CSV table of C-alpha atoms and ligand atoms in Angstrom, one decimal:
chain,number,residue,atom,x,y,z
A,1,MET,CA,46.5,71.2,46.3
A,2,LYS,CA,49.2,70.2,43.7
A,3,SER,CA,52.1,68.1,44.8
A,4,ILE,CA,55.1,66.4,43.2
A,5,SER,CA,54.4,62.9,42.0
A,6,SER,CA,56.3,59.9,43.4
A,7,LYS,CA,57.6,59.2,39.9
A,8,GLU,CA,59.2,62.6,39.8
A,9,PHE,CA,60.9,62.1,43.2
A,10,SER,CA,62.2,58.8,41.9
A,11,GLU,CA,63.5,60.4,38.7
A,12,ARG,CA,65.3,63.1,40.8
A,13,ARG,CA,67.1,60.4,42.8
A,14,GLN,CA,68.0,58.5,39.6
A,15,ARG,CA,69.3,61.6,38.0
A,16,LEU,CA,71.5,62.5,41.0
A,17,MET,CA,72.8,58.9,41.4
A,18,SER,CA,73.7,58.7,37.7
A,19,GLN,CA,76.1,61.6,38.4
A,20,LEU,CA,77.8,60.1,41.4
A,21,GLU,CA,81.1,58.3,41.1
A,22,GLU,CA,81.2,54.5,41.1
A,23,ASN,CA,81.2,52.8,44.5
A,24,SER,CA,80.0,55.8,46.4
A,25,ILE,CA,77.4,56.7,49.0
A,26,ALA,CA,75.4,59.9,49.5
A,27,ILE,CA,74.1,60.9,53.0
A,28,ILE,CA,71.6,63.7,53.4
A,29,PRO,CA,69.9,64.4,56.7
A,30,SER,CA,66.5,65.9,57.2
A,31,ALA,CA,65.8,69.1,59.1
A,32,LYS,CA,65.3,68.9,62.9
A,33,MET,CA,62.7,70.5,65.1
A,34,VAL,CA,64.0,73.9,66.3
A,35,ILE,CA,63.2,75.4,69.7
A,36,ARG,CA,61.7,78.9,69.5
A,37,ASN,CA,61.8,79.6,73.2
A,38,ARG,CA,61.9,77.3,76.3
A,39,ASP,CA,59.8,74.2,75.1
A,40,ALA,CA,57.9,75.9,72.3
A,41,GLU,CA,59.1,74.8,68.9
A,42,HIS,CA,59.2,76.6,65.6
A,43,GLN,CA,56.9,75.2,63.0
A,44,PHE,CA,58.7,72.3,61.3
A,45,ARG,CA,60.1,73.1,57.8
A,46,GLN,CA,61.7,70.2,56.0
A,47,ASP,CA,65.2,70.7,54.6
A,48,SER,CA,64.7,71.6,50.9
A,49,ASP,CA,67.4,69.2,49.6
A,50,PHE,CA,66.1,66.3,51.6
A,51,TYR,CA,62.5,67.0,50.5
A,52,TYR,CA,63.5,67.4,46.9
A,53,LEU,CA,64.8,63.9,46.8
A,54,THR,CA,62.3,62.2,49.0
A,55,GLY,CA,59.0,64.0,49.5
A,56,PHE,CA,59.3,63.0,53.2
A,57,ASN,CA,58.2,65.6,55.6
A,58,GLU,CA,59.3,64.4,59.0
A,59,PRO,CA,62.2,65.5,61.2
A,60,ASP,CA,64.9,63.1,62.5
A,61,ALA,CA,65.4,61.3,59.3
A,62,CYS,CA,68.4,60.6,57.1
A,63,LEU,CA,68.5,59.7,53.4
A,64,VAL,CA,71.2,57.3,52.1
A,65,LEU,CA,71.7,56.7,48.4
A,66,ILE,CA,74.0,54.0,47.3
A,67,PRO,CA,74.0,53.8,43.5
A,68,GLY,CA,74.3,50.3,42.2
A,69,ARG,CA,73.8,48.5,45.5
A,70,GLU,CA,72.1,45.2,44.7
A,71,GLN,CA,70.1,45.0,47.9
A,72,GLY,CA,68.7,48.5,47.3
A,73,GLU,CA,70.0,52.0,46.4
A,74,TYR,CA,67.4,54.1,48.3
A,75,LEU,CA,67.6,53.8,52.0
A,76,MET,CA,66.1,55.9,54.8
A,77,PHE,CA,66.6,56.2,58.6
A,78,CYS,CA,63.5,57.6,60.3
A,79,ARG,CA,61.5,57.8,63.5
A,80,GLU,CA,59.7,54.6,64.5
A,81,ARG,CA,56.0,54.4,64.9
A,82,ASP,CA,55.2,55.2,68.6
A,83,ARG,CA,51.6,55.2,69.8
A,84,GLU,CA,52.3,57.4,72.8
A,85,ARG,CA,54.3,60.0,70.8
A,86,GLU,CA,51.8,59.9,67.9
A,87,ILE,CA,49.0,60.8,70.3
A,88,TRP,CA,50.9,63.9,71.4
A,89,ASP,CA,52.7,64.9,68.2
A,90,GLY,CA,50.9,63.4,65.3
A,91,TYR,CA,51.2,60.5,62.8
A,92,ARG,CA,54.6,59.0,61.8
A,93,GLN,CA,55.3,56.9,58.8
A,94,GLY,CA,57.8,54.7,60.5
A,95,PRO,CA,60.3,52.6,58.5
A,96,GLU,CA,57.4,50.4,57.1
A,97,GLY,CA,55.5,53.5,55.8
A,98,VAL,CA,58.6,54.9,54.2
A,99,VAL,CA,59.2,51.7,52.3
A,100,LYS,CA,55.5,51.3,51.4
A,101,LYS,CA,54.5,54.9,50.7
A,102,LEU,CA,57.7,56.6,49.7
A,103,GLY,CA,59.2,53.7,47.7
A,104,ALA,CA,62.4,53.3,49.8
A,105,ASP,CA,64.2,50.0,49.1
A,106,ASP,CA,64.8,49.7,52.9
A,107,ALA,CA,64.3,51.8,56.0
A,108,PHE,CA,65.6,51.6,59.5
A,109,PRO,CA,64.9,53.3,62.9
A,110,ILE,CA,66.9,56.5,63.2
A,111,ASP,CA,68.0,55.3,66.7
A,112,ASP,CA,70.0,52.6,65.0
A,113,ILE,CA,71.9,54.8,62.6
A,114,ASP,CA,75.2,54.6,64.6
A,115,GLU,CA,75.1,50.8,64.4
A,116,ILE,CA,73.9,50.5,60.8
A,117,LEU,CA,75.4,53.4,58.8
A,118,PRO,CA,79.1,52.7,59.3
A,119,GLY,CA,78.5,49.2,57.8
A,120,LEU,CA,76.9,50.9,54.7
A,121,ILE,CA,79.8,53.4,54.4
A,122,GLU,CA,82.4,50.7,54.8
A,123,GLY,CA,84.0,49.6,51.5
A,124,ARG,CA,82.6,52.7,49.6
A,125,THR,CA,85.4,54.8,48.1
A,126,ARG,CA,83.7,58.1,48.2
A,127,VAL,CA,81.2,59.7,50.6
A,128,TYR,CA,79.0,62.5,49.3
A,129,SER,CA,77.4,64.9,51.8
A,130,ARG,CA,76.7,68.6,52.0
A,131,MET,CA,80.0,69.4,53.7
A,132,GLY,CA,80.1,72.4,56.0
A,133,ALA,CA,76.3,73.0,55.9
A,134,LEU,CA,75.6,71.3,59.2
A,135,PRO,CA,78.6,71.1,61.6
A,136,GLU,CA,76.8,68.7,63.9
A,137,PHE,CA,76.2,66.3,61.0
A,138,ASP,CA,79.8,66.6,59.8
A,139,ARG,CA,81.0,65.6,63.2
A,140,GLN,CA,78.6,62.6,63.2
A,141,LEU,CA,79.9,61.6,59.8
A,142,MET,CA,83.5,61.6,61.0
A,143,ASP,CA,82.4,59.5,64.0
A,144,TRP,CA,81.0,56.9,61.7
A,145,VAL,CA,84.1,57.0,59.5
A,146,ASN,CA,86.3,56.7,62.7
A,147,GLN,CA,84.3,53.6,63.7
A,148,ILE,CA,85.4,52.0,60.4
A,149,LYS,CA,89.0,53.2,60.8
A,150,ALA,CA,89.1,51.6,64.3
A,151,LYS,CA,88.5,48.3,62.6
A,152,VAL,CA,91.1,48.4,59.8
A,153,ARG,CA,93.1,45.6,61.3
A,154,THR,CA,90.1,43.4,60.9
A,155,GLY,CA,90.0,44.2,57.2
A,156,ALA,CA,87.6,47.1,57.3
A,157,VAL,CA,88.0,49.6,54.4
A,158,PRO,CA,87.3,53.3,55.2
A,159,PRO,CA,86.3,55.7,52.5
A,160,GLU,CA,89.2,57.6,50.7
A,161,ASP,CA,87.3,60.7,49.4
A,162,PHE,CA,84.7,63.1,50.7
A,163,SER,CA,82.8,65.2,48.3
A,164,ASP,CA,80.3,68.0,48.5
A,165,ILE,CA,77.1,66.9,46.8
A,166,SER,CA,75.6,70.4,46.9
A,167,HIS,CA,76.9,71.4,43.5
A,168,LEU,CA,75.4,68.4,41.7
A,169,LEU,CA,72.1,68.5,43.6
A,170,HIS,CA,71.6,72.2,43.3
A,171,ASP,CA,72.2,72.1,39.6
A,172,LEU,CA,69.2,69.7,39.4
A,173,ARG,CA,67.1,72.0,41.6
A,174,LEU,CA,68.0,75.0,39.4
A,175,ILE,CA,65.9,73.7,36.4
A,176,LYS,CA,62.3,73.5,37.4
A,177,SER,CA,60.0,70.8,36.0
A,178,LYS,CA,56.5,71.2,34.8
A,179,GLN,CA,55.2,70.0,38.2
A,180,GLU,CA,57.3,72.5,40.1
A,181,ILE,CA,56.3,75.4,37.8
A,182,ALA,CA,52.7,74.5,38.3
A,183,ILE,CA,53.1,74.7,42.1
A,184,MET,CA,55.1,77.9,41.8
A,185,ARG,CA,52.4,79.4,39.6
A,186,ASP,CA,49.8,78.6,42.3
A,187,ALA,CA,52.0,80.1,45.0
A,188,ALA,CA,52.4,83.3,42.8
A,189,LYS,CA,48.7,83.6,42.3
A,190,ILE,CA,48.0,83.4,46.0
A,191,SER,CA,50.6,86.0,46.7
A,192,ALA,CA,49.2,88.2,44.0
A,193,LYS,CA,45.8,88.1,45.6
A,194,ALA,CA,47.4,89.0,49.0
A,195,HIS,CA,49.1,92.1,47.4
A,196,ILE,CA,45.8,93.2,45.9
A,197,ARG,CA,44.1,92.8,49.2
A,198,ALA,CA,46.8,94.8,50.9
A,199,MET,CA,46.4,97.7,48.4
A,200,GLN,CA,42.6,97.7,48.9
A,201,TYR,CA,42.9,97.6,52.6
A,202,CYS,CA,45.6,100.1,53.1
A,203,LYS,CA,44.9,103.7,54.1
A,204,PRO,CA,46.6,106.3,56.3
A,205,GLY,CA,46.0,105.5,60.0
A,206,VAL,CA,46.4,101.7,59.7
A,207,GLY,CA,49.4,99.9,61.1
A,208,GLU,CA,52.0,98.2,59.0
A,209,TYR,CA,51.3,95.1,61.1
A,210,GLN,CA,47.6,95.3,60.2
A,211,VAL,CA,48.5,95.3,56.5
A,212,GLU,CA,50.8,92.3,57.2
A,213,ALA,CA,47.9,90.5,58.9
A,214,GLU,CA,45.7,91.0,55.8
A,215,ILE,CA,48.5,89.4,53.7
A,216,ILE,CA,48.9,86.4,56.0
A,217,HIS,CA,45.2,85.9,56.1
A,218,GLU,CA,45.0,85.8,52.3
A,219,PHE,CA,47.9,83.3,52.2
A,220,GLY,CA,46.2,81.1,54.8
A,221,THR,CA,42.7,81.1,53.5
A,222,ASN,CA,44.2,80.0,50.1
A,223,GLY,CA,46.0,77.0,51.6
A,224,ALA,CA,49.4,78.6,52.0
A,225,ARG,CA,49.8,78.6,55.8
A,226,PHE,CA,53.2,80.2,55.9
A,227,PRO,CA,55.1,83.0,54.2
A,228,ALA,CA,58.2,82.0,52.4
A,229,TYR,CA,60.2,84.7,54.3
A,230,SER,CA,59.4,87.4,56.8
A,231,SER,CA,57.0,89.9,55.2
A,232,ILE,CA,58.2,93.4,54.8
A,233,VAL,CA,55.6,96.2,55.1
A,234,GLY,CA,57.6,99.4,55.1
A,235,SER,CA,55.8,102.8,55.0
A,236,GLY,CA,57.4,106.2,54.5
A,237,LYS,CA,61.2,106.1,55.0
A,238,ASN,CA,61.0,102.5,56.2
A,239,ALA,CA,60.7,101.6,52.5
A,240,CYS,CA,64.4,102.5,52.3
A,241,ILE,CA,65.4,99.8,54.8
A,242,LEU,CA,65.9,96.8,52.6
A,243,HIS,CA,65.2,94.1,55.2
A,244,TYR,CA,62.7,96.1,57.3
A,245,VAL,CA,60.5,93.5,59.1
A,246,GLU,CA,59.5,95.3,62.3
A,247,ASN,CA,56.2,96.4,60.7
A,248,THR,CA,55.3,98.4,63.7
A,249,LYS,CA,54.7,102.0,62.3
A,250,ILE,CA,51.3,103.6,61.7
A,251,ILE,CA,51.0,104.4,58.0
A,252,GLU,CA,50.7,108.1,57.3
A,253,ASP,CA,49.1,110.2,54.7
A,254,GLY,CA,51.6,110.9,51.9
A,255,ASP,CA,53.6,107.7,52.6
A,256,LEU,CA,54.6,105.2,50.0
A,257,VAL,CA,54.1,101.6,51.3
A,258,LEU,CA,56.6,99.0,50.1
A,259,ILE,CA,55.3,95.4,50.6
A,260,ASP,CA,57.7,92.5,50.0
A,261,ALA,CA,55.7,89.4,50.8
A,262,GLY,CA,55.2,85.9,49.3
A,263,CYS,CA,53.7,82.7,50.4
A,264,GLU,CA,55.2,79.2,50.5
A,265,LEU,CA,53.0,76.5,48.9
A,266,SER,CA,54.0,72.9,49.1
A,267,LEU,CA,57.5,73.9,49.9
A,268,TYR,CA,57.8,76.3,47.0
A,269,ALA,CA,58.3,80.0,47.4
A,270,SER,CA,56.9,83.1,45.8
A,271,ASP,CA,58.4,86.5,46.2
A,272,ILE,CA,56.5,89.7,45.2
A,273,THR,CA,57.2,93.4,46.0
A,274,ARG,CA,54.8,96.2,45.2
A,275,THR,CA,55.0,99.8,46.2
A,276,PHE,CA,52.0,102.1,46.3
A,277,PRO,CA,50.8,105.4,47.9
A,278,ALA,CA,48.9,104.9,51.2
A,279,ASN,CA,46.3,107.5,50.3
A,280,GLY,CA,45.8,106.2,46.7
A,281,ARG,CA,47.6,109.0,44.9
A,282,PHE,CA,51.3,109.2,44.0
A,283,THR,CA,53.0,112.6,44.5
A,284,ASP,CA,54.9,113.9,41.5
A,285,GLU,CA,58.2,112.8,43.0
A,286,GLN,CA,56.9,109.4,44.0
A,287,LYS,CA,55.5,109.0,40.5
A,288,ALA,CA,58.8,110.0,38.9
A,289,ILE,CA,60.8,107.5,40.9
A,290,TYR,CA,58.2,104.8,40.6
A,291,GLN,CA,58.1,105.1,36.8
A,292,VAL,CA,61.9,104.8,36.6
A,293,VAL,CA,61.8,101.6,38.6
A,294,LEU,CA,58.9,100.2,36.6
A,295,ASP,CA,60.7,100.9,33.3
A,296,ALA,CA,63.8,99.3,34.6
A,297,GLN,CA,61.8,96.2,35.6
A,298,TYR,CA,60.2,95.9,32.2
A,299,ALA,CA,63.6,96.2,30.6
A,300,ALA,CA,65.0,93.5,32.9
A,301,ILE,CA,62.0,91.2,32.1
A,302,ASP,CA,62.6,91.8,28.5
A,303,ALA,CA,66.2,90.7,28.9
A,304,THR,CA,65.3,87.5,30.6
A,305,ARG,CA,65.4,84.9,27.9
A,306,PRO,CA,67.5,81.8,26.9
A,307,GLY,CA,70.9,82.7,25.6
A,308,ASN,CA,71.2,85.8,27.7
A,309,THR,CA,73.1,85.4,31.0
A,310,PHE,CA,71.8,85.8,34.6
A,311,ASN,CA,73.5,89.3,34.5
A,312,HIS,CA,71.7,90.6,31.4
A,313,PRO,CA,68.5,91.5,33.3
A,314,HIS,CA,70.6,93.3,35.9
A,315,GLU,CA,72.5,95.2,33.2
A,316,ALA,CA,69.2,96.2,31.6
A,317,ALA,CA,67.7,97.4,34.9
A,318,LEU,CA,70.8,99.2,35.8
A,319,ASN,CA,71.0,101.1,32.6
A,320,ALA,CA,67.4,102.2,32.9
A,321,ILE,CA,67.8,103.3,36.5
A,322,VAL,CA,71.0,105.2,35.8
A,323,SER,CA,69.4,107.0,32.8
A,324,GLY,CA,66.3,107.7,34.8
A,325,LEU,CA,68.2,109.1,37.8
A,326,ILE,CA,70.3,111.4,35.5
A,327,GLU,CA,67.1,112.7,33.9
A,328,LEU,CA,65.7,113.5,37.3
A,329,GLY,CA,68.9,115.3,38.3
A,330,LEU,CA,69.7,112.8,41.0
A,331,LEU,CA,72.9,111.7,39.3
A,332,GLN,CA,75.2,113.9,37.2
A,333,GLY,CA,77.3,113.0,34.2
A,334,SER,CA,76.8,110.3,31.6
A,335,VAL,CA,75.4,106.8,31.9
A,336,ASP,CA,78.8,105.3,31.3
A,337,GLU,CA,80.5,107.5,33.9
A,338,ASN,CA,78.0,106.6,36.5
A,339,LEU,CA,78.2,102.9,35.7
A,340,GLU,CA,82.0,103.2,35.9
A,341,SER,CA,82.0,105.0,39.2
A,342,GLU,CA,79.1,102.9,40.6
A,343,SER,CA,77.6,106.2,41.9
A,344,TYR,CA,74.1,104.5,41.5
A,345,LYS,CA,74.9,102.3,44.5
A,346,GLU,CA,73.7,105.2,46.7
A,347,PHE,CA,70.2,104.5,45.3
A,348,PHE,CA,70.3,101.0,43.9
A,349,MET,CA,72.5,98.8,46.1
A,350,HIS,CA,71.3,95.3,45.5
A,351,ARG,CA,71.2,93.0,42.4
A,352,THR,CA,68.1,92.8,40.2
A,353,GLY,CA,67.2,89.2,41.2
A,354,HIS,CA,68.0,85.8,42.5
A,355,TRP,CA,67.0,82.2,41.7
A,356,LEU,CA,63.7,81.2,43.2
A,357,GLY,CA,62.4,77.8,44.1
A,358,MET,CA,62.0,75.7,47.2
A,359,ASP,CA,64.1,78.4,49.0
A,360,VAL,CA,63.3,82.0,48.4
A,361,HIS,CA,66.9,82.7,47.6
A,362,ASP,CA,67.2,79.4,45.8
A,363,VAL,CA,70.2,77.2,45.2
A,364,GLY,CA,72.2,77.1,42.0
A,365,ASP,CA,75.5,78.7,40.8
A,366,TYR,CA,75.2,82.2,39.4
A,367,LYS,CA,78.6,81.8,37.6
A,368,LEU,CA,80.2,78.8,35.9
A,369,GLY,CA,84.0,79.0,35.4
A,370,GLY,CA,84.0,82.6,36.3
A,371,GLU,CA,81.3,83.5,33.6
A,372,TRP,CA,77.7,84.5,34.3
A,373,ARG,CA,75.4,81.6,33.8
A,374,VAL,CA,73.5,81.4,30.6
A,375,LEU,CA,69.7,81.4,31.2
A,376,GLU,CA,67.9,78.1,30.2
A,377,PRO,CA,64.2,77.2,30.0
A,378,GLY,CA,63.0,76.1,33.5
A,379,MET,CA,65.2,78.5,35.5
A,380,ALA,CA,63.1,80.6,37.9
A,381,LEU,CA,64.2,83.9,39.2
A,382,THR,CA,63.0,87.2,40.5
A,383,ILE,CA,63.2,90.6,38.8
A,384,GLU,CA,63.3,93.2,41.4
A,385,PRO,CA,65.0,96.6,40.7
A,386,GLY,CA,64.5,99.4,43.2
A,387,ILE,CA,65.5,102.9,44.1
A,388,TYR,CA,65.9,104.0,47.7
A,389,ILE,CA,66.7,107.6,48.5
A,390,SER,CA,68.0,107.8,52.1
A,391,PRO,CA,66.1,110.2,54.3
A,392,ASP,CA,69.6,111.4,55.4
A,393,ASN,CA,70.9,112.1,51.9
A,394,LYS,CA,71.8,115.8,52.0
A,395,ASP,CA,73.1,115.6,48.4
A,396,VAL,CA,69.6,115.6,46.9
A,397,GLU,CA,66.8,118.0,47.2
A,398,GLU,CA,64.6,117.4,50.3
A,399,LYS,CA,61.6,116.5,48.2
A,400,TRP,CA,63.3,113.3,47.1
A,401,ARG,CA,64.4,112.1,50.6
A,402,GLY,CA,62.8,109.0,52.1
A,403,ILE,CA,61.3,107.7,48.9
A,404,GLY,CA,61.8,103.9,48.5
A,405,VAL,CA,60.4,101.9,45.6
A,406,ARG,CA,60.9,98.3,44.6
A,407,ILE,CA,58.9,96.3,42.2
A,408,GLU,CA,59.4,92.5,42.2
A,409,ASP,CA,58.0,89.7,40.0
A,410,ASP,CA,58.7,86.0,39.7
A,411,VAL,CA,59.6,84.7,36.2
A,412,VAL,CA,60.4,81.4,34.6
A,413,VAL,CA,62.6,81.2,31.6
A,414,THR,CA,60.8,79.7,28.6
A,415,LYS,CA,62.0,78.6,25.1
A,416,SER,CA,61.5,82.1,23.7
A,417,GLY,CA,61.6,84.5,26.7
A,418,CYS,CA,60.1,84.3,30.1
A,419,ASP,CA,56.7,83.8,31.8
A,420,VAL,CA,55.8,86.2,34.5
A,421,LEU,CA,54.2,84.0,37.2
A,422,THR,CA,53.1,87.1,39.3
A,423,GLU,CA,51.6,89.1,36.5
A,424,ASP,CA,48.2,89.0,38.2
A,425,VAL,CA,49.1,91.8,40.5
A,426,ILE,CA,48.9,95.3,38.9
A,427,LYS,CA,51.9,97.6,38.8
A,428,GLU,CA,51.1,100.5,36.4
A,429,ILE,CA,50.6,103.8,38.2
A,430,SER,CA,47.1,104.3,36.7
A,431,GLU,CA,46.0,100.8,37.6
A,432,ILE,CA,47.2,101.2,41.2
A,433,GLU,CA,45.5,104.6,41.6
A,434,ALA,CA,42.3,103.3,40.1
A,435,LEU,CA,42.2,100.2,42.4
A,436,MET,CA,42.9,102.2,45.5
A,437,ASN,CA,40.2,104.7,44.6
A,438,GLY,CA,37.4,102.2,44.5
A,439,GLY,CA,38.2,100.6,41.1
A,440,GLN,CA,37.1,97.0,40.6
A,441,GLY,CA,39.3,94.0,40.3
A,442,GLY,CA,43.0,94.5,40.4
A,443,LEU,CA,43.5,90.9,39.4
A,444,PHE,CA,43.7,90.3,35.7
B,1,LIG,N1,62.1,88.9,49.8
B,1,LIG,C1,63.4,88.7,49.7
B,1,LIG,C2,63.9,89.1,48.4
B,1,LIG,O1,63.2,89.8,47.7
B,1,LIG,O2,65.0,88.8,48.0
B,2,MN,MN1,61.2,90.0,47.9
B,3,MN,MN1,63.4,88.6,46.0
């Protein structure tokens, strides 16, 4: 399985430190174990910012960067080796391992952080942290600063400024490196296989949860043990619930099935949606709505290129959806009138995409100085227009009600356009019908 090289982790830290102000310190804690119920824990998932800078996958750790510090700039607090705990919970790197294997300049036991960290903060003018993200950590940081303030009469110098590091850090995360794109491509390929498997498996009479199980199985057997987010398998009118995750209904003949599922691989997300008929044949109405969404998606992908802004793909999709809905008689008036009145929000109420990376809704500003961000090579995003016609919408003919369609792919901006990482999974009506009626392949 591909992973990020130590060299790249080191370059990320250097790039971040080069942007920090002189005489500053940055403190970024790891994730903690989270209780699911009573003493059962959720599977550990490292904090994305912490992992991005360290590659360290243990809880109860804290990264400290002190640019320009002669005795070492890259410091870590972490759990100590502990034979007893390691027998129960697994191997730990310990401070020695963190220095040796992760290249930290120095590392200390996390239990000693209250004694050691105030001394490292003391004398630095500015403290960078992700302010407001973790209230418990913010309190801890103020405790450390207060320890310094309590000693001012002995000459201790507390920091003057506190800055949020998120903006700088997330701007780095927004542009994906070759190594990151290679992992995201692998994640996308696994998710594509899972969607094909779901289409081949699905038929009226199976449960949404059974389709979900097929997807999870495909992720796992390909080395991606976890989904990047809760999988959505919505059949019939459930396809109109944007975040439907119950997945409890038995799929019926005539239903469309909307699956929004993507695996996480080496801490990178993929995010795919496909919509298909449970019985392998679209009805005329399903086909009409599906084709409008597909045309909108192609238009949005076409608008995803350097120089265009993050909003261009959305505008392209919106135009195609509004024209399509007017043609079908679901909206009245001209395209401009509908764009102006936002009448389309009854059918298309979300944006066309979001940044994608270590987090499925990845970090990075969408606007700079009030203007939509200009797309640059290395930015990864989803393209996911949809049309959802509420089963309760009495303003449209009954034949349209309860149809929900979304088509979602993952793309990376290249020098001349964009690369569709998830193109392995079919989306043309004819291809879907052929696959579901015994056709071969599905993966191209
Ligand atoms: N799966 C979450 C999303 O599409 O944004
Ligand atoms: Mn999705
Ligand atoms: Mn998405």
